[in-house]
């Protein structure tokens, strides 16, 4: 059985430079083919970009805690908004929000079920404010009405349902002060001023019980809080090696047990229960290949009922026999991956998603008592019958013996016997994940499906430094940006060439955030390895990247320095300069496409501007697409689809794959083609110039 439960732990680790999955936009459905593809790939229908990246019909389905309401995100006038309907009458749907520019990324229910809460930023600046919508009246309130402020949810409660704890950095942009927020009146009351802590942990009484503070060793000190007073000495600590794999994970409702994700004394992070009164700890679960991945907890007691580990795929174990019975029943009904994304407080009804892997994802309402499973929605019904391809989990080996968990998707018709190898070599796109303290996983992946449908093998590699595989694997990436982390990617490409998956001159590299850096590193440090590259919001200069991180990342800067290089030391500064693609821009000899959001708070626009300027100074061509209303990724559908239109035609130009025409996608977006329109097939014509 492989399931996945969507669960969020309160974490205070290094803020990853990860690229959020953006929404896509509308695109014309006219298909165009180009030379260089196999007959089987040519024969497969071209999946329209809109079907893969456009707004889903519905997403993020949830039940209100009292079970009376269904809720979800869906388009309203082309923008993703929050909708609700009575659970007894799902057809009586109404939109509760009225966003007109950017999709609402996240919403959740107030514990008392009286209001919906959501966050939204402006133009991708990631200064998220919290909004509340009264379910009965529809009245919307800005609950954190501050400029240049990023809200954090610090604590919610099973017993105190009209209030939550939030963190606000409006006093000092570096630190989030903790406030009690009355959800019905909007009143904010200061609970704890923050003068240097990375975060706080609260119990079900909404009392702060622990403060987390970075230490000189690059880890974290955990200070007890008793009666509102932070202790003078920490009760637990980590060093750098455990900093990304050890953190408190919450209390049971009665406050007697605290859970930990903990790698201290072991390589992989285990799930630990600690008796608050005695300090005694018990290992609930551990795995020698993977860190603890997620949990299911009892909605009333907060006790853990099931847990997961994800190595190549996700495996769940239920502790509670009734939860096990429900999961076993679901496993017998559903093909592929499934998971529980919402539960009522009486735990009688679940919202369950099902990813069949080669068919569109469906979401169901599961009545546990009656054992009935009724369809809630299909997120992308236009993909029904589309030639979606299987994803193949792999274990690759680096040149120094590390195992690299990886995933390969092949073009339609290229692998008739389904053994994970094409009958003949095909072009390949190496898609590098962001972070780098993140990971690739198994399941439906829109980027993999898109590129495979265009005729490419698609390879994603969990290189050293990726999370989820133990602290040793993370630490193996320390100070290895552009070196051993990059070697792992090269080793994966060499494997694909040796195994006949692709040819040496038919490999592109593509990625966002750290993946964008990896693209720039690939074209500068190994300039003959890749046929071309697509960099999305990638840093080109590690020195300026660290100088311009968001202020609320300041408490974590020591970890950045230890894992990337410390610009305050001569050796560290020299390393950062050496590993910065900007300083090797003159070595680029292959085509490069860059996409950037002007409001990106993590990787500033200057990171793209400066490498484009350096390339121009050396007479090297580059195509540069800038979005003035985007940040770290392209959330607005028209913008995302426009960049993907340019990207697939860019790849077709250099690898010979298939592509939809660009059409009016670029002119219908905010995209500014700063440089190089003539280097992408059809782009000049699409711009009308």
XYZ file of C-alpha atoms in Angstrom:
689
model
C 0.000 0.000 0.000
C 1.284 3.461 -0.932
C -0.635 6.446 0.364
C 0.188 9.998 1.271
C -1.349 12.161 3.952
C -1.054 15.916 3.554
C 0.317 17.134 6.867
C 2.200 20.254 7.902
C 4.673 20.229 10.783
C 5.761 23.488 12.410
C 9.351 23.732 11.211
C 12.153 26.185 11.734
C 14.846 24.947 9.360
C 16.826 26.597 6.579
C 14.422 28.506 4.358
C 14.720 26.601 1.089
C 15.132 28.467 -2.167
C 12.454 26.294 -3.683
C 10.366 27.136 -6.702
C 6.679 26.844 -5.938
C 4.608 25.121 -8.578
C 2.944 27.957 -10.451
C -0.431 27.972 -12.077
C -0.576 27.904 -15.858
C -2.592 29.841 -18.365
C -4.732 29.401 -21.443
C -3.078 28.362 -24.682
C -4.246 27.651 -28.193
C -4.696 23.979 -28.989
C -3.186 23.931 -32.479
C -0.415 21.343 -32.706
C 2.876 21.639 -34.535
C 5.531 18.970 -35.039
C 9.201 19.364 -35.724
C 11.863 17.107 -37.144
C 14.064 14.729 -35.212
C 11.384 12.730 -33.349
C 10.591 9.025 -33.589
C 7.489 7.974 -35.468
C 5.866 6.725 -32.272
C 6.339 10.057 -30.516
C 4.993 11.870 -33.563
C 1.896 9.670 -33.574
C 0.871 10.464 -29.993
C -1.601 13.337 -29.651
C 0.012 16.571 -28.519
C -1.413 17.396 -25.085
C -2.377 21.096 -25.052
C -0.431 23.231 -22.589
C -3.706 24.443 -21.118
C -4.731 20.907 -20.170
C -1.480 20.393 -18.267
C -0.872 23.844 -16.777
C -4.150 25.738 -16.975
C -6.411 26.240 -13.990
C -7.764 22.934 -12.656
C -11.536 22.657 -12.539
C -11.246 22.190 -8.776
C -8.404 21.689 -6.306
C -7.567 21.659 -2.576
C -10.833 20.085 -1.453
C -11.542 20.322 2.270
C -14.306 19.640 4.769
C -15.177 22.125 7.481
C -14.275 20.747 10.911
C -17.956 20.331 11.794
C -18.562 18.495 8.530
C -21.322 20.824 7.328
C -19.424 22.394 4.423
C -17.384 21.307 1.439
C -14.773 23.771 0.171
C -12.283 23.922 -2.676
C -10.365 26.242 -4.991
C -11.757 26.778 -8.486
C -11.687 29.464 -11.183
C -13.920 32.498 -10.856
C -13.575 34.758 -13.894
C -10.382 32.872 -14.741
C -8.703 33.290 -11.322
C -8.477 30.561 -8.658
C -10.769 31.468 -5.754
C -12.288 29.669 -2.765
C -15.726 28.096 -3.108
C -18.037 26.320 -0.674
C -21.203 24.230 -0.776
C -23.281 22.503 1.899
C -22.067 18.942 2.374
C -25.722 17.927 2.043
C -26.105 19.788 -1.279
C -22.791 19.881 -3.193
C -24.446 21.482 -6.230
C -25.321 24.643 -4.274
C -21.820 26.077 -4.716
C -20.870 29.716 -4.265
C -17.600 31.604 -4.500
C -16.479 33.028 -1.161
C -13.560 35.103 -2.438
C -13.131 37.483 -5.339
C -9.461 37.553 -6.286
C -9.049 39.100 -9.727
C -5.286 39.131 -10.347
C -3.382 36.326 -8.642
C -4.702 32.886 -7.693
C -5.342 32.320 -4.000
C -2.581 29.823 -3.146
C -3.742 28.429 0.217
C -6.884 28.431 2.349
C -8.004 26.639 5.506
C -10.945 26.543 7.883
C -11.177 28.355 11.183
C -11.365 25.765 13.977
C -14.952 26.864 14.805
C -16.070 26.390 11.148
C -17.504 29.927 11.133
C -15.011 31.376 8.663
C -12.592 30.523 5.888
C -9.042 31.823 6.110
C -6.650 32.390 3.221
C -3.345 34.101 2.474
C -2.364 36.264 -0.497
C 0.637 38.343 -1.517
C 1.104 41.129 -4.062
C 2.801 40.427 -7.354
C 4.818 37.521 -5.972
C 6.557 39.504 -3.199
C 5.752 36.710 -0.664
C 4.538 39.229 1.908
C 1.506 37.094 2.653
C -1.377 38.645 4.568
C -4.149 36.673 6.275
C -7.787 37.195 5.297
C -10.990 35.818 6.792
C -14.388 35.306 5.161
C -17.497 34.834 7.310
C -19.331 31.790 5.974
C -22.805 33.063 6.907
C -22.537 36.653 5.671
C -19.740 36.413 3.107
C -18.051 39.441 4.703
C -14.283 39.505 4.130
C -11.836 40.956 6.651
C -8.122 41.624 6.329
C -6.965 40.062 9.589
C -3.347 41.243 9.328
C -3.681 44.714 7.743
C 0.000 45.620 7.518
C 2.313 46.543 4.662
C 5.550 44.649 3.963
C 4.529 41.940 6.414
C 4.552 38.165 6.117
C 2.165 36.236 8.346
C 2.921 32.860 9.915
C 0.415 30.595 11.638
C 2.053 29.646 14.950
C -0.735 27.647 16.577
C -4.315 26.424 16.317
C -6.406 24.622 18.904
C -8.979 21.875 19.173
C -10.482 23.451 22.302
C -10.087 27.202 21.635
C -11.831 27.517 18.305
C -12.345 31.237 17.843
C -8.673 32.203 18.121
C -5.313 31.266 16.615
C -1.717 32.333 17.185
C -0.003 34.173 14.348
C 3.490 35.520 13.822
C 3.922 38.996 12.304
C 7.159 40.713 11.284
C 5.686 44.219 10.958
C 7.758 45.557 13.912
C 11.070 44.100 12.748
C 11.185 42.409 9.319
C 13.707 39.866 10.616
C 11.586 38.432 13.441
C 7.966 37.347 13.822
C 6.286 38.546 17.022
C 3.555 36.175 18.232
C 0.013 37.546 18.531
C -3.302 36.065 19.580
C -5.819 36.663 16.798
C -9.552 36.685 17.553
C -11.006 35.334 14.336
C -14.439 36.853 14.895
C -13.455 40.378 15.965
C -10.072 40.623 14.239
C -8.432 41.796 17.481
C -4.683 41.145 17.710
C -3.030 40.837 21.141
C 0.732 40.610 21.553
C 1.759 37.363 23.240
C 5.528 37.298 22.713
C 7.874 39.877 21.276
C 10.559 38.155 19.269
C 14.065 39.533 19.627
C 16.032 36.811 17.931
C 14.161 33.517 17.712
C 13.545 31.507 14.553
C 10.159 30.251 15.728
C 7.905 29.096 18.530
C 5.873 25.986 19.358
C 2.434 26.199 21.001
C 0.168 23.627 22.640
C -3.584 23.157 22.325
C -4.226 25.828 24.966
C -2.443 28.254 22.626
C 0.275 28.639 25.232
C 3.812 28.957 23.888
C 5.858 26.010 25.128
C 9.134 26.251 23.212
C 11.310 28.866 21.506
C 13.766 27.938 18.756
C 16.963 29.933 18.317
C 19.867 29.388 15.887
C 23.191 28.675 17.568
C 26.825 29.225 16.683
C 27.221 25.593 15.624
C 24.837 26.116 12.713
C 22.040 24.239 14.453
C 19.204 25.141 16.768
C 18.745 25.576 20.511
C 15.338 24.658 21.948
C 14.339 26.769 24.961
C 11.438 25.863 27.255
C 8.716 28.444 27.886
C 6.967 28.268 31.263
C 4.190 30.707 32.181
C 5.222 32.984 29.344
C 8.883 33.122 30.344
C 11.564 31.788 28.000
C 14.127 29.699 29.859
C 17.707 30.882 30.200
C 19.169 27.568 29.028
C 18.091 25.278 26.197
C 16.761 21.845 27.052
C 17.885 20.434 23.696
C 20.154 21.472 20.836
C 21.322 20.451 17.401
C 24.485 21.114 15.450
C 24.652 21.761 11.715
C 24.438 18.097 10.741
C 21.028 17.638 12.410
C 19.663 21.095 11.658
C 17.510 20.035 8.692
C 16.428 16.685 10.116
C 15.552 17.461 13.741
C 12.659 19.619 14.896
C 9.698 19.538 17.293
C 6.517 18.366 15.603
C 3.768 19.339 18.031
C 1.918 18.289 21.174
C -0.978 15.995 21.872
C -4.140 17.872 22.829
C -3.604 17.216 26.536
C -0.066 18.621 26.301
C 1.455 15.537 27.907
C 3.321 14.256 24.862
C 5.525 16.189 22.453
C 6.470 14.664 19.125
C 9.830 15.130 17.439
C 11.308 14.485 14.031
C 14.776 13.564 15.246
C 18.026 12.415 13.628
C 20.246 12.902 16.669
C 22.197 9.702 17.273
C 21.118 8.233 13.931
C 21.374 9.093 10.226
C 17.729 9.282 9.166
C 15.078 11.253 11.024
C 12.901 9.086 13.251
C 9.494 9.851 14.739
C 9.896 10.283 18.492
C 7.377 10.712 21.320
C 8.610 12.527 24.434
C 6.878 12.418 27.807
C 6.756 16.093 28.791
C 6.777 15.398 32.542
C 9.697 12.946 32.638
C 11.559 13.772 29.434
C 11.561 10.078 28.504
C 11.546 9.447 24.744
C 10.134 6.568 22.719
C 10.927 5.795 19.085
C 7.652 5.335 17.218
C 9.171 4.718 13.806
C 12.459 4.874 11.907
C 13.759 3.743 8.529
C 17.352 3.224 7.437
C 16.854 4.769 3.965
C 14.462 7.674 4.475
C 13.432 10.315 6.974
C 9.987 10.311 8.544
C 7.733 11.865 5.941
C 4.293 12.584 7.385
C 1.720 11.578 9.953
C -1.990 11.194 10.518
C -3.067 12.463 13.916
C -6.358 12.034 15.743
C -8.383 15.242 15.139
C -9.415 15.386 18.805
C -6.511 13.939 20.801
C -3.616 14.858 18.531
C -2.161 11.368 18.964
C -0.330 9.919 15.969
C -2.314 7.198 14.224
C -0.176 6.544 11.121
C 3.169 7.586 9.675
C 5.009 7.488 6.373
C 8.476 7.199 4.910
C 9.310 8.194 1.338
C 12.358 6.685 -0.308
C 11.579 6.058 -3.975
C 7.851 5.884 -3.249
C 5.790 6.592 -0.143
C 4.967 3.794 2.291
C 2.520 4.238 5.159
C 2.068 2.297 8.394
C -1.053 2.657 10.533
C -0.747 2.358 14.307
C -4.442 2.726 15.081
C -6.428 -0.391 14.022
C -9.474 1.596 12.863
C -7.326 3.880 10.722
C -5.617 0.785 9.311
C -8.972 -0.734 8.402
C -10.028 2.434 6.571
C -6.749 2.725 4.692
C -6.841 -0.944 3.735
C -10.393 -0.537 2.409
C -9.360 2.496 0.348
C -6.344 0.624 -0.976
C -8.636 -2.079 -2.286
C -10.851 0.459 -4.076
C -8.279 2.776 -5.684
C -5.539 2.285 -8.261
C -2.203 4.066 -7.880
C -1.392 6.560 -5.142
C -3.976 7.957 -2.726
C -4.036 10.150 0.316
C -6.192 11.842 2.931
C -6.237 15.631 2.648
C -9.051 16.592 5.032
C -10.948 15.048 7.964
C -13.934 16.157 10.022
C -13.416 16.609 13.744
C -15.508 13.499 14.460
C -13.315 11.669 11.921
C -16.373 10.186 10.233
C -15.699 11.730 6.821
C -12.488 12.132 4.854
C -11.550 13.888 1.631
C -9.363 11.437 -0.297
C -7.331 12.122 -3.423
C -6.328 9.429 -5.886
C -3.492 9.698 -8.409
C -3.755 6.819 -10.912
C -0.384 8.059 -12.308
C -1.390 7.791 -15.971
C -4.888 9.302 -15.673
C -6.151 12.554 -14.158
C -6.261 12.834 -10.370
C -9.675 12.426 -8.756
C -10.855 13.468 -5.307
C -13.509 11.617 -3.319
C -15.681 11.989 -0.228
C -15.186 8.912 1.960
C -17.855 8.051 4.535
C -15.940 5.788 6.888
C -18.971 4.350 8.688
C -20.945 3.542 5.557
C -17.792 2.668 3.581
C -18.897 4.711 0.590
C -16.644 6.606 -1.793
C -18.322 9.340 -3.835
C -16.492 11.426 -6.428
C -15.975 15.038 -5.358
C -14.212 16.224 -8.533
C -11.646 15.449 -11.220
C -8.987 18.165 -11.173
C -8.110 18.043 -14.871
C -10.835 16.183 -16.767
C -9.377 17.228 -20.125
C -6.502 14.825 -19.440
C -8.883 11.876 -19.458
C -7.674 9.678 -22.316
C -4.504 11.715 -22.878
C -1.278 9.743 -23.483
C 0.115 10.196 -19.960
C 3.303 8.241 -19.331
C 4.535 6.104 -16.458
C 7.213 7.441 -14.119
C 10.043 4.996 -13.409
C 11.812 5.180 -10.005
C 15.555 4.581 -10.236
C 18.589 4.188 -8.019
C 21.583 5.723 -9.773
C 25.131 5.752 -8.411
C 27.451 8.746 -8.201
C 31.125 8.518 -9.070
C 32.012 8.350 -5.370
C 29.433 5.695 -4.528
C 26.384 7.615 -3.296
C 22.959 6.266 -4.237
C 20.900 8.913 -6.049
C 17.122 8.215 -5.942
C 15.839 9.403 -9.316
C 12.815 9.380 -11.637
C 12.581 8.861 -15.402
C 9.637 9.448 -17.734
C 9.855 8.402 -21.383
C 8.076 9.702 -24.515
C 4.908 7.955 -25.709
C 5.627 4.859 -27.756
C 9.375 4.847 -27.082
C 9.250 1.962 -24.590
C 6.815 -0.661 -25.922
C 7.801 -3.343 -23.401
C 7.610 -0.951 -20.429
C 11.052 -1.801 -19.064
C 11.960 1.850 -18.466
C 14.376 2.044 -21.412
C 13.491 3.370 -24.887
C 14.027 1.079 -27.868
C 16.276 3.769 -29.334
C 17.868 6.896 -27.914
C 15.661 9.983 -27.563
C 16.481 13.576 -26.576
C 16.548 14.095 -22.816
C 15.741 17.000 -20.511
C 17.387 16.893 -17.072
C 14.935 18.686 -14.756
C 16.681 19.813 -11.549
C 14.644 20.509 -8.419
C 14.856 23.712 -6.389
C 15.945 24.094 -2.808
C 18.489 22.607 -2.914
C 17.175 21.402 0.471
C 14.129 19.758 -1.073
C 13.527 16.631 -3.140
C 11.881 15.106 -6.192
C 9.200 12.494 -5.654
C 7.055 9.868 -7.317
C 3.649 10.491 -8.885
C 1.929 12.613 -11.480
C 4.241 15.450 -12.503
C 2.980 18.022 -14.997
C 6.490 18.997 -16.135
C 7.454 15.373 -16.769
C 4.232 14.711 -18.692
C 4.579 17.894 -20.744
C 8.153 17.270 -21.820
C 7.649 13.538 -22.403
C 4.684 14.340 -24.625
C 6.924 16.674 -26.637
C 9.241 13.758 -27.344
C 11.832 13.938 -24.555
C 12.974 11.559 -21.881
C 12.714 13.463 -18.592
C 15.118 12.729 -15.740
C 14.944 14.137 -12.209
C 17.736 13.353 -9.761
C 17.905 13.677 -6.004
C 21.500 14.881 -5.908
C 23.476 15.133 -2.659
C 22.066 17.901 -0.487
C 18.485 16.806 -1.253
C 16.313 16.193 1.789
C 14.437 13.083 2.843
C 17.325 10.612 2.703
C 19.076 11.257 6.010
C 21.465 13.860 7.323
C 24.563 12.258 5.790
C 23.114 12.737 2.295
C 22.326 16.375 3.074
C 25.744 17.026 4.592
C 27.448 15.481 1.553
C 26.263 18.596 -0.297
C 27.774 21.102 2.136
C 30.079 23.526 0.295
C 29.532 21.535 -2.908
C 27.415 23.935 -4.980
C 28.741 23.722 -8.521
C 31.038 20.842 -7.590
C 29.952 17.425 -6.254
C 26.280 18.415 -6.354
C 26.801 19.170 -10.026
C 28.876 16.013 -10.501
C 25.840 13.978 -9.400
C 23.796 15.512 -12.219
C 26.546 14.810 -14.736
C 26.797 11.217 -13.489
C 23.047 10.786 -14.024
C 23.316 12.110 -17.577
C 26.245 9.788 -18.259
C 24.146 6.869 -17.011
C 21.363 7.830 -19.432
C 23.854 7.974 -22.316
C 25.495 4.661 -21.401
C 22.125 2.931 -21.082
C 20.981 4.168 -24.475
C 18.258 6.433 -23.111
C 19.709 9.440 -24.930
C 22.586 10.617 -27.091
C 25.501 12.777 -25.866
C 24.513 15.766 -28.012
C 20.788 15.642 -27.219
C 20.623 16.586 -23.524
C 19.155 19.816 -22.122
C 19.187 20.997 -18.507
C 16.285 22.879 -16.951
C 15.190 23.968 -13.499
C 13.931 26.659 -11.169
C 15.611 28.381 -8.212
C 18.503 26.052 -7.279
C 17.586 24.173 -10.455
C 18.128 27.438 -12.317
C 21.538 27.757 -10.669
C 22.301 24.184 -11.737
C 21.360 25.130 -15.304
C 23.742 28.089 -15.265
C 26.432 25.913 -13.672
C 25.911 23.310 -16.367
C 26.397 25.794 -19.183
C 29.412 27.511 -17.564
C 31.311 24.812 -15.631
C 30.602 21.984 -18.118
C 29.904 24.017 -21.270
C 29.990 21.121 -23.742
C 27.820 18.719 -21.734
C 24.389 20.158 -22.519
C 22.830 21.145 -25.814
C 20.966 24.047 -24.140
C 19.545 25.185 -20.814
C 16.409 26.746 -19.297
C 17.019 28.770 -16.124
C 13.966 29.892 -14.126
C 14.687 32.367 -11.282
C 18.151 30.920 -10.748
C 20.937 32.765 -8.901
C 23.994 33.555 -10.988
C 26.129 35.111 -8.229
C 26.198 33.361 -4.847
C 27.788 36.370 -3.182
C 24.981 38.754 -4.143
C 22.386 36.034 -3.481
C 23.441 35.868 0.168
C 23.609 39.659 0.415
C 19.981 40.039 -0.653
C 18.099 37.234 1.116
C 14.713 38.206 2.605
C 15.086 39.795 6.056
C 13.024 37.058 7.730
C 15.697 34.537 6.703
C 18.266 36.420 8.799
C 18.011 34.021 11.788
C 19.081 31.182 9.502
C 22.019 32.888 7.790
C 24.618 30.831 9.691
C 23.285 27.668 8.058
C 23.522 29.230 4.603
C 27.124 30.169 5.291
C 28.027 26.707 6.567
C 26.354 24.920 3.667
C 27.230 27.326 0.810
C 30.270 29.354 1.892
C 30.820 32.224 4.306
C 31.420 35.557 2.560
C 32.830 36.978 5.826
C 35.949 34.805 5.483
C 38.530 35.091 2.683
C 38.232 31.383 1.913
C 34.435 31.456 1.891
C 34.254 34.537 -0.305
C 36.707 33.032 -2.771
C 34.621 29.853 -2.890
C 31.392 31.750 -3.521
C 32.994 33.670 -6.367
C 34.470 30.507 -7.867
C 31.112 28.678 -7.712
C 29.149 31.596 -9.200
C 28.256 31.046 -12.877
C 28.375 34.826 -13.424
C 32.168 34.793 -13.251
C 32.352 32.088 -15.946
C 29.740 33.555 -18.268
C 32.321 33.897 -21.009
C 32.511 30.089 -21.195
C 28.879 29.664 -22.293
C 28.702 28.226 -25.812
C 25.203 26.692 -25.884
C 21.758 28.363 -26.080
C 20.290 29.667 -22.819
C 16.740 30.738 -21.945
C 16.193 32.700 -18.714
C 12.865 33.412 -17.002
C 12.624 35.837 -14.070
C 10.004 37.494 -11.877
C 10.726 41.163 -11.170
C 9.366 40.942 -7.602
C 11.239 37.811 -6.543
C 12.241 38.260 -2.870
C 14.512 35.199 -2.821
C 16.442 35.423 -6.094
C 16.388 39.075 -7.076
C 15.959 40.226 -10.649
C 19.588 41.371 -10.561
C 20.673 37.715 -10.524
C 19.312 37.307 -14.047
C 20.108 40.829 -15.191
C 23.792 40.537 -14.387
C 24.446 37.271 -16.215
C 22.503 38.515 -19.237
C 24.657 41.654 -19.229
C 27.830 39.579 -18.897
C 26.845 37.374 -21.814
C 26.028 40.389 -23.955
C 29.382 41.891 -23.018
C 31.081 38.784 -24.404
C 28.896 38.722 -27.513
C 27.100 35.532 -26.398
C 23.408 35.220 -27.375
C 20.743 34.673 -24.696
C 16.960 34.797 -24.526
C 15.609 36.590 -21.447
C 11.924 36.702 -20.460
C 10.980 39.031 -17.584
C 7.596 39.153 -15.841
C 7.048 42.480 -14.017
C 4.170 41.136 -11.907
C 5.726 37.859 -10.734
C 8.059 36.655 -8.012
C 9.814 33.332 -7.355
C 7.993 31.473 -10.098
C 5.057 32.362 -12.318
C 1.753 32.061 -10.457
C -0.515 33.962 -12.830
C -1.870 31.479 -15.385
C -1.277 33.654 -18.451
C 2.331 34.208 -17.430
C 3.117 30.592 -16.663
C 1.665 29.316 -19.908
C 3.474 32.049 -21.840
C 6.845 31.040 -20.422
C 6.127 27.374 -21.079
C 5.213 28.264 -24.665
C 8.569 29.975 -25.116
C 10.393 27.153 -23.310
C 9.003 24.313 -25.394
C 9.717 26.154 -28.634
C 13.226 26.926 -27.338
C 13.771 23.223 -26.604
C 12.367 22.296 -29.998
C 14.863 24.686 -31.578
C 17.868 23.051 -29.923
C 16.735 19.424 -29.417
C 14.258 18.908 -32.254
C 11.216 18.035 -30.178
C 7.579 18.854 -30.753
C 5.908 22.109 -29.728
C 2.628 23.934 -29.877
C 2.942 27.275 -31.642
C 3.476 30.198 -29.286
C 0.402 31.909 -30.695
C -0.880 34.801 -28.604
C 0.307 33.399 -25.276
C 3.196 35.840 -24.879
C 1.315 38.937 -26.057
C -1.562 37.909 -23.784
C 0.713 37.869 -20.730
C 2.858 40.433 -18.948
C 6.033 38.924 -20.444
C 8.761 41.271 -21.587
C 11.210 39.702 -24.041
C 14.272 41.596 -22.889
C 16.731 39.757 -25.133
C 16.937 37.125 -27.818
C 13.495 36.719 -29.387
C 15.163 35.581 -32.594
C 16.752 32.558 -30.887
C 13.412 30.757 -30.333
C 11.402 29.363 -33.209
C 8.217 31.346 -33.795
C 8.823 33.933 -31.072
C 9.517 36.898 -33.318
C 6.435 36.097 -35.364
C 4.322 35.716 -32.241
C 5.432 39.168 -31.102
C 4.443 40.609 -34.463
C 7.949 41.820 -35.221
